[in-house]
GROMACS .gro file of C-alpha atoms in nm:
model
  340
    1MET     CA    1   0.583   3.068  -2.408
    2ILE     CA    2   0.319   2.919  -2.551
    3GLY     CA    3   0.100   2.651  -2.319
    4VAL     CA    4  -0.133   2.383  -2.444
    5THR     CA    5  -0.300   2.159  -2.171
    6SER     CA    6  -0.484   1.849  -2.173
    7GLU     CA    7  -0.822   2.023  -2.224
    8ARG     CA    8  -0.843   2.002  -2.599
    9THR     CA    9  -0.968   1.690  -2.748
   10PRO     CA   10  -0.667   1.541  -2.987
   11GLY     CA   11  -0.700   1.447  -3.275
   12LEU     CA   12  -0.460   1.208  -3.572
   13ALA     CA   13  -0.277   1.529  -3.698
   14GLY     CA   14  -0.031   1.301  -3.883
   15ALA     CA   15   0.043   1.092  -3.554
   16GLU     CA   16   0.008   0.724  -3.496
   17ALA     CA   17  -0.096   0.599  -3.165
   18LEU     CA   18   0.092   0.377  -3.008
   19ASP     CA   19   0.021   0.112  -2.772
   20VAL     CA   20   0.232   0.163  -2.509
   21PRO     CA   21   0.126   0.397  -2.258
   22GLY     CA   22  -0.226   0.405  -2.378
   23ALA     CA   23  -0.543   0.396  -2.177
   24PRO     CA   24  -0.409   0.530  -1.801
   25GLU     CA   25  -0.791   0.499  -1.676
   26GLU     CA   26  -0.773   0.144  -1.781
   27ALA     CA   27  -0.372   0.071  -1.574
   28GLU     CA   28  -0.566   0.272  -1.280
   29SER     CA   29  -0.856   0.047  -1.244
   30GLU     CA   30  -0.663  -0.281  -1.252
   31SER     CA   31  -0.385  -0.152  -1.000
   32ILE     CA   32  -0.687  -0.075  -0.783
   33GLY     CA   33  -0.815  -0.410  -0.800
   34THR     CA   34  -0.453  -0.513  -0.783
   35VAL     CA   35  -0.427  -0.324  -0.443
   36ILE     CA   36  -0.711  -0.490  -0.326
   37LEU     CA   37  -0.642  -0.820  -0.378
   38ALA     CA   38  -0.247  -0.789  -0.215
   39GLY     CA   39  -0.473  -0.643   0.075
   40ALA     CA   40  -0.699  -0.878   0.137
   41ALA     CA   41  -0.442  -1.192   0.129
   42ASN     CA   42  -0.219  -1.023   0.368
   43LEU     CA   43  -0.486  -0.940   0.607
   44ALA     CA   44  -0.616  -1.288   0.609
   45ILE     CA   45  -0.223  -1.490   0.566
   46ALA     CA   46  -0.168  -1.228   0.860
   47ILE     CA   47  -0.389  -1.375   1.150
   48ALA     CA   48  -0.282  -1.741   1.048
   49LYS     CA   49   0.057  -1.653   1.085
   50LEU     CA   50   0.029  -1.488   1.404
   51ALA     CA   51  -0.195  -1.794   1.572
   52ALA     CA   52   0.014  -2.036   1.442
   53GLY     CA   53   0.347  -1.812   1.578
   54LEU     CA   54   0.211  -1.779   1.926
   55PHE     CA   55   0.067  -2.132   1.937
   56SER     CA   56   0.453  -2.247   1.811
   57GLY     CA   57   0.654  -2.044   1.973
   58SER     CA   58   0.836  -1.965   1.636
   59SER     CA   59   1.009  -1.651   1.549
   60ALA     CA   60   1.000  -1.685   1.171
   61MET     CA   61   0.656  -1.739   1.192
   62LEU     CA   62   0.589  -1.405   1.412
   63SER     CA   63   0.841  -1.262   1.195
   64GLU     CA   64   0.649  -1.373   0.860
   65ALA     CA   65   0.324  -1.260   1.088
   66ALA     CA   66   0.467  -0.861   1.132
   67HIS     CA   67   0.596  -0.916   0.767
   68SER     CA   68   0.222  -0.993   0.643
   69PHE     CA   69   0.065  -0.679   0.900
   70ALA     CA   70   0.273  -0.493   0.724
   71ASP     CA   71   0.225  -0.546   0.429
   72THR     CA   72  -0.145  -0.499   0.486
   73ILE     CA   73  -0.106  -0.141   0.593
   74THR     CA   74   0.128  -0.088   0.299
   75GLU     CA   75  -0.164  -0.179   0.083
   76ILE     CA   76  -0.384   0.065   0.273
   77PHE     CA   77  -0.139   0.319   0.204
   78LEU     CA   78  -0.080   0.241  -0.139
   79TYR     CA   79  -0.539   0.229  -0.192
   80VAL     CA   80  -0.494   0.597   0.007
   81ALA     CA   81  -0.239   0.695  -0.309
   82LEU     CA   82  -0.406   0.605  -0.585
   83VAL     CA   83  -0.745   0.784  -0.456
   84ARG     CA   84  -0.558   1.128  -0.345
   85GLY     CA   85  -0.335   1.134  -0.660
   86LYS     CA   86  -0.652   1.130  -0.832
   87GLN     CA   87  -0.811   1.452  -0.731
   88PRO     CA   88  -0.842   1.724  -1.002
   89ALA     CA   89  -0.662   2.017  -0.982
   90ASP     CA   90  -0.715   2.329  -0.823
   91GLU     CA   91  -0.576   2.708  -0.794
   92GLN     CA   92  -0.368   2.557  -0.481
   93HIS     CA   93  -0.225   2.251  -0.701
   94PRO     CA   94  -0.267   2.370  -1.064
   95PHE     CA   95  -0.099   2.054  -1.151
   96GLY     CA   96  -0.269   1.831  -0.967
   97HIS     CA   97  -0.226   1.605  -0.683
   98GLY     CA   98  -0.079   1.299  -0.865
   99LYS     CA   99   0.255   1.349  -0.684
  100GLU     CA  100   0.063   1.262  -0.366
  101SER     CA  101   0.041   0.937  -0.483
  102PHE     CA  102   0.433   0.928  -0.485
  103VAL     CA  103   0.396   1.042  -0.085
  104TRP     CA  104   0.211   0.842  -0.014
  105ALA     CA  105   0.423   0.515  -0.183
  106PHE     CA  106   0.715   0.663   0.014
  107ILE     CA  107   0.546   0.650   0.371
  108ALA     CA  108   0.425   0.288   0.249
  109ALA     CA  109   0.792   0.183   0.180
  110LEU     CA  110   0.894   0.328   0.525
  111PHE     CA  111   0.633   0.129   0.663
  112THR     CA  112   0.765  -0.196   0.551
  113PHE     CA  113   1.107  -0.053   0.681
  114VAL     CA  114   1.003   0.019   1.013
  115GLY     CA  115   0.709  -0.251   1.082
  116GLY     CA  116   0.843  -0.519   0.906
  117ALA     CA  117   1.183  -0.518   0.876
  118GLY     CA  118   1.254  -0.360   1.209
  119PHE     CA  119   1.064  -0.634   1.380
  120SER     CA  120   1.186  -0.959   1.206
  121ILE     CA  121   1.542  -0.878   1.277
  122TYR     CA  122   1.465  -0.767   1.621
  123HIS     CA  123   1.231  -1.040   1.726
  124GLY     CA  124   1.490  -1.297   1.553
  125ILE     CA  125   1.816  -1.137   1.715
  126THR     CA  126   1.584  -1.170   2.077
  127ALA     CA  127   1.533  -1.555   1.941
  128ILE     CA  128   1.886  -1.655   1.876
  129VAL     CA  129   2.016  -1.517   2.255
  130ALA     CA  130   1.691  -1.658   2.384
  131ASP     CA  131   1.692  -1.990   2.242
  132GLU     CA  132   1.368  -2.098   2.409
  133PRO     CA  133   1.230  -2.393   2.234
  134SER     CA  134   0.952  -2.409   1.923
  135GLY     CA  135   0.648  -2.602   2.030
  136GLU     CA  136   0.416  -2.772   1.749
  137PHE     CA  137   0.532  -2.758   1.381
  138LEU     CA  138   0.272  -2.875   1.230
  139TRP     CA  139   0.047  -2.561   1.219
  140SER     CA  140   0.295  -2.358   1.094
  141TYR     CA  141   0.431  -2.607   0.778
  142LEU     CA  142  -0.004  -2.593   0.727
  143VAL     CA  143   0.013  -2.225   0.739
  144LEU     CA  144   0.307  -2.156   0.563
  145ALA     CA  145   0.155  -2.332   0.259
  146ILE     CA  146  -0.180  -2.192   0.276
  147SER     CA  147  -0.005  -1.863   0.275
  148PHE     CA  148   0.217  -1.947  -0.027
  149VAL     CA  149  -0.081  -2.012  -0.217
  150ALA     CA  150  -0.296  -1.708  -0.111
  151GLU     CA  151   0.027  -1.494  -0.182
  152GLY     CA  152   0.098  -1.697  -0.505
  153THR     CA  153  -0.206  -1.548  -0.640
  154SER     CA  154  -0.166  -1.209  -0.536
  155PHE     CA  155   0.182  -1.233  -0.718
  156LEU     CA  156   0.002  -1.360  -1.056
  157ARG     CA  157  -0.201  -1.109  -1.070
  158ALA     CA  158   0.073  -0.814  -1.053
  159GLN     CA  159   0.261  -1.044  -1.279
  160ARG     CA  160  -0.004  -1.033  -1.534
  161GLN     CA  161  -0.053  -0.667  -1.476
  162VAL     CA  162   0.330  -0.620  -1.548
  163ALA     CA  163   0.368  -0.860  -1.792
  164GLY     CA  164   0.087  -0.687  -1.994
  165GLU     CA  165   0.202  -0.330  -1.947
  166SER     CA  166   0.553  -0.425  -2.017
  167ARG     CA  167   0.445  -0.589  -2.391
  168ARG     CA  168   0.293  -0.220  -2.417
  169TRP     CA  169   0.575  -0.053  -2.398
  170GLY     CA  170   0.741  -0.310  -2.582
  171VAL     CA  171   1.015  -0.343  -2.284
  172SER     CA  172   1.149  -0.602  -2.063
  173ARG     CA  173   0.926  -0.697  -1.742
  174SER     CA  174   1.282  -0.611  -1.526
  175ARG     CA  175   1.312  -0.268  -1.727
  176PHE     CA  176   0.903  -0.150  -1.704
  177LEU     CA  177   0.991  -0.234  -1.304
  178ARG     CA  178   1.282   0.017  -1.291
  179LEU     CA  179   1.129   0.246  -1.480
  180THR     CA  180   0.719   0.272  -1.470
  181PRO     CA  181   0.592   0.552  -1.207
  182ASP     CA  182   0.292   0.352  -1.113
  183THR     CA  183   0.459   0.295  -0.774
  184THR     CA  184   0.135   0.100  -0.666
  185VAL     CA  185   0.185  -0.213  -0.880
  186LYS     CA  186   0.522  -0.230  -0.889
  187ALA     CA  187   0.516  -0.195  -0.490
  188VAL     CA  188   0.273  -0.461  -0.492
  189TYR     CA  189   0.443  -0.688  -0.698
  190PHE     CA  190   0.775  -0.639  -0.517
  191GLU     CA  191   0.658  -0.689  -0.180
  192ASP     CA  192   0.447  -1.007  -0.276
  193SER     CA  193   0.820  -1.136  -0.430
  194ALA     CA  194   0.950  -1.066  -0.129
  195ALA     CA  195   0.630  -1.254   0.102
  196LEU     CA  196   0.721  -1.576  -0.138
  197VAL     CA  197   1.068  -1.532  -0.065
  198GLY     CA  198   1.005  -1.475   0.324
  199LEU     CA  199   0.782  -1.788   0.335
  200VAL     CA  200   1.026  -2.006   0.215
  201LEU     CA  201   1.258  -1.888   0.421
  202ALA     CA  202   1.054  -1.961   0.755
  203ALA     CA  203   1.003  -2.314   0.637
  204LEU     CA  204   1.390  -2.344   0.626
  205GLY     CA  205   1.416  -2.249   0.882
  206LEU     CA  206   1.161  -2.427   1.086
  207ILE     CA  207   1.283  -2.765   0.898
  208LEU     CA  208   1.627  -2.675   1.031
  209THR     CA  209   1.504  -2.588   1.376
  210GLU     CA  210   1.294  -2.933   1.401
  211MET     CA  211   1.606  -3.136   1.242
  212THR     CA  212   1.871  -3.021   1.470
  213GLY     CA  213   1.644  -2.936   1.765
  214ASP     CA  214   1.868  -2.604   1.757
  215GLU     CA  215   1.663  -2.255   1.775
  216LEU     CA  216   1.940  -2.088   1.600
  217TRP     CA  217   1.808  -2.180   1.274
  218ASP     CA  218   1.467  -2.048   1.366
  219GLY     CA  219   1.601  -1.682   1.454
  220ILE     CA  220   1.823  -1.625   1.124
  221ALA     CA  221   1.519  -1.729   0.945
  222SER     CA  222   1.367  -1.451   1.093
  223VAL     CA  223   1.693  -1.210   1.061
  224ALA     CA  224   1.722  -1.328   0.724
  225ILE     CA  225   1.298  -1.218   0.631
  226GLY     CA  226   1.416  -0.853   0.804
  227VAL     CA  227   1.697  -0.799   0.561
  228LEU     CA  228   1.436  -0.903   0.291
  229LEU     CA  229   1.218  -0.663   0.385
  230PHE     CA  230   1.484  -0.395   0.422
  231LEU     CA  231   1.611  -0.458   0.074
  232VAL     CA  232   1.258  -0.433  -0.080
  233ALA     CA  233   1.184  -0.109   0.180
  234ALA     CA  234   1.488   0.059   0.047
  235ILE     CA  235   1.463  -0.007  -0.398
  236LEU     CA  236   1.074   0.136  -0.320
  237ALA     CA  237   1.223   0.432  -0.119
  238ARG     CA  238   1.438   0.508  -0.378
  239SER     CA  239   1.185   0.519  -0.675
  240ASN     CA  240   0.940   0.723  -0.460
  241VAL     CA  241   1.192   0.988  -0.390
  242SER     CA  242   1.299   0.982  -0.748
  243LEU     CA  243   0.957   1.081  -0.884
  244LEU     CA  244   0.880   1.326  -0.587
  245VAL     CA  245   1.180   1.492  -0.700
  246GLY     CA  246   1.074   1.510  -1.052
  247ARG     CA  247   1.197   1.249  -1.246
  248SER     CA  248   1.205   1.246  -1.652
  249VAL     CA  249   1.027   1.091  -1.870
  250PRO     CA  250   1.246   0.702  -2.004
  251ARG     CA  251   1.437   0.842  -2.270
  252ARG     CA  252   1.269   0.645  -2.548
  253ILE     CA  253   0.982   0.901  -2.469
  254HIS     CA  254   1.228   1.172  -2.446
  255ASN     CA  255   1.372   1.115  -2.778
  256GLN     CA  256   1.008   1.040  -2.936
  257ILE     CA  257   0.851   1.353  -2.841
  258ALA     CA  258   1.149   1.568  -2.946
  259GLU     CA  259   1.093   1.397  -3.303
  260ASP     CA  260   0.757   1.464  -3.271
  261ILE     CA  261   0.800   1.835  -3.186
  262ALA     CA  262   1.072   1.863  -3.449
  263SER     CA  263   0.853   1.702  -3.729
  264ILE     CA  264   0.630   2.001  -3.757
  265PRO     CA  265   0.696   2.162  -4.087
  266ILE     CA  266   0.788   2.525  -3.951
  267VAL     CA  267   1.028   2.375  -3.693
  268VAL     CA  268   1.368   2.404  -3.731
  269ALA     CA  269   1.475   2.272  -3.388
  270VAL     CA  270   1.387   2.197  -3.036
  271PRO     CA  271   1.750   2.294  -2.835
  272THR     CA  272   1.592   2.246  -2.494
  273LEU     CA  273   1.343   1.960  -2.414
  274LEU     CA  274   1.241   1.904  -2.025
  275THR     CA  275   0.977   1.634  -1.900
  276MET     CA  276   0.860   1.533  -1.543
  277GLN     CA  277   0.635   1.288  -1.411
  278LEU     CA  278   0.349   1.448  -1.240
  279GLY     CA  279   0.174   1.147  -1.134
  280PRO     CA  280   0.149   0.791  -1.227
  281ASP     CA  281  -0.042   0.865  -1.554
  282GLU     CA  282   0.058   1.250  -1.608
  283ILE     CA  283   0.380   1.409  -1.816
  284LEU     CA  284   0.452   1.745  -1.817
  285VAL     CA  285   0.635   1.890  -2.168
  286ALA     CA  286   0.805   2.203  -2.166
  287ALA     CA  287   1.041   2.266  -2.458
  288LYS     CA  288   1.241   2.586  -2.594
  289VAL     CA  289   1.145   2.528  -2.990
  290ASP     CA  290   1.379   2.706  -3.257
  291PHE     CA  291   1.079   2.832  -3.508
  292VAL     CA  292   1.097   2.932  -3.900
  293ASP     CA  293   1.230   3.307  -3.852
  294GLU     CA  294   0.965   3.453  -4.098
  295VAL     CA  295   0.664   3.272  -3.983
  296SER     CA  296   0.418   3.486  -3.855
  297GLY     CA  297   0.237   3.494  -3.515
  298GLY     CA  298  -0.062   3.282  -3.622
  299GLU     CA  299   0.133   3.014  -3.767
  300ILE     CA  300   0.344   2.977  -3.479
  301GLU     CA  301   0.052   2.895  -3.194
  302GLN     CA  302  -0.090   2.656  -3.504
  303ALA     CA  303   0.226   2.473  -3.488
  304SER     CA  304   0.180   2.460  -3.114
  305ASP     CA  305  -0.147   2.335  -3.128
  306ASP     CA  306  -0.050   2.061  -3.370
  307ALA     CA  307   0.279   1.978  -3.174
  308GLU     CA  308   0.017   1.940  -2.859
  309VAL     CA  309  -0.206   1.684  -3.078
  310ARG     CA  310   0.068   1.483  -3.195
  311LEU     CA  311   0.197   1.407  -2.849
  312ARG     CA  312  -0.140   1.350  -2.723
  313THR     CA  313  -0.210   1.117  -2.959
  314ARG     CA  314   0.067   0.868  -2.932
  315TYR     CA  315   0.125   0.951  -2.531
  316PRO     CA  316  -0.222   0.986  -2.392
  317ALA     CA  317  -0.049   1.063  -2.067
  318ILE     CA  318   0.077   1.412  -2.120
  319ARG     CA  319  -0.132   1.663  -1.935
  320TYR     CA  320   0.047   1.980  -2.025
  321VAL     CA  321   0.283   2.096  -2.322
  322PHE     CA  322   0.454   2.444  -2.270
  323LEU     CA  323   0.662   2.563  -2.590
  324ASP     CA  324   0.838   2.894  -2.583
  325PRO     CA  325   0.985   3.009  -2.883
  326THR     CA  326   1.351   3.041  -2.897
  327ARG     CA  327   1.692   3.118  -3.126
  328GLY     CA  328   1.883   2.774  -3.178
  329THR     CA  329   2.085   2.550  -3.431
  330ALA     CA  330   1.850   2.395  -3.722
  331GLY     CA  331   1.897   2.000  -3.679
  332ARG     CA  332   1.993   2.075  -3.327
  333SER     CA  333   1.745   1.948  -3.102
  334HIS     CA  334   1.752   1.788  -2.751
  335VAL     CA  335   1.778   1.395  -2.768
  336ASP     CA  336   1.886   1.147  -2.530
  337GLY     CA  337   1.785   1.323  -2.242
  338GLY     CA  338   1.504   1.118  -1.976
  339VAL     CA  339   1.635   0.805  -1.782
  340GLU     CA  340   1.793   0.549  -1.974
   0.00000   0.00000   0.00000
């Protein structure tokens, strides 16, 4: 097997660079900014919601406070994920620490489930059973309005990043969010979306409680917020588990990689092509390649270098390329693999 890593400086070698997943350093810097802004906003909002919840006695407000505190801790975990995942490779971790990003992002999702969803559902049920009257509503409304502006600001930044990345990839936002290995921007986007919906639910609960005088609505709003957080946590946890197990690249990239390798003049076919996300911006490529029988070992080595150059030029996130010369059938290449 011939292995080629990213230590070589990629040239052009006939491959046309695409805009889609390039500039991983810029994407990482933008992700850090998104996480920091979201964390700062969540902390300030959590304190305000807690004060309003204690003053008014609203279960929905206390649930929202727990929601924001959970999101604040989540942003800390996501920041750790970004920092820890960028540690260089060493003898014990020859492919780097990219997958550690997925570990911390998975822990963040679990914390959202336990710290946010669990508390909100429990407190909502307790409020329904106790049926204790709420206090002053004005402060709760004021805090909800301010929180909506702050959460909206954080959400707009995350949305701009998602929109920019999806344009570079040439896919819809929903498809980008489903397939992106950048778990931090995905988490912030979903959590900020859930926060905005949660604020609306809390406001509805307060309004209905004030209009009817029945604390049931406040408790129902709290339970609804908890269910919302549970769904977000489940989506994020499932995505991170898939990446931890070793998810392949999207099918579009898989097919382009197969095409680039097959376009090398002395390559007959690419019978097997395997890919793996090693981190948010790190990809491993391993392939069985059928070379022309008559070529020399030196020509195969040169062709392997050419393949690495083509792949790295088109997709800078590719860090490792391993090619294994093997027999195959002309024209029978491994296509339509990867994640669809």
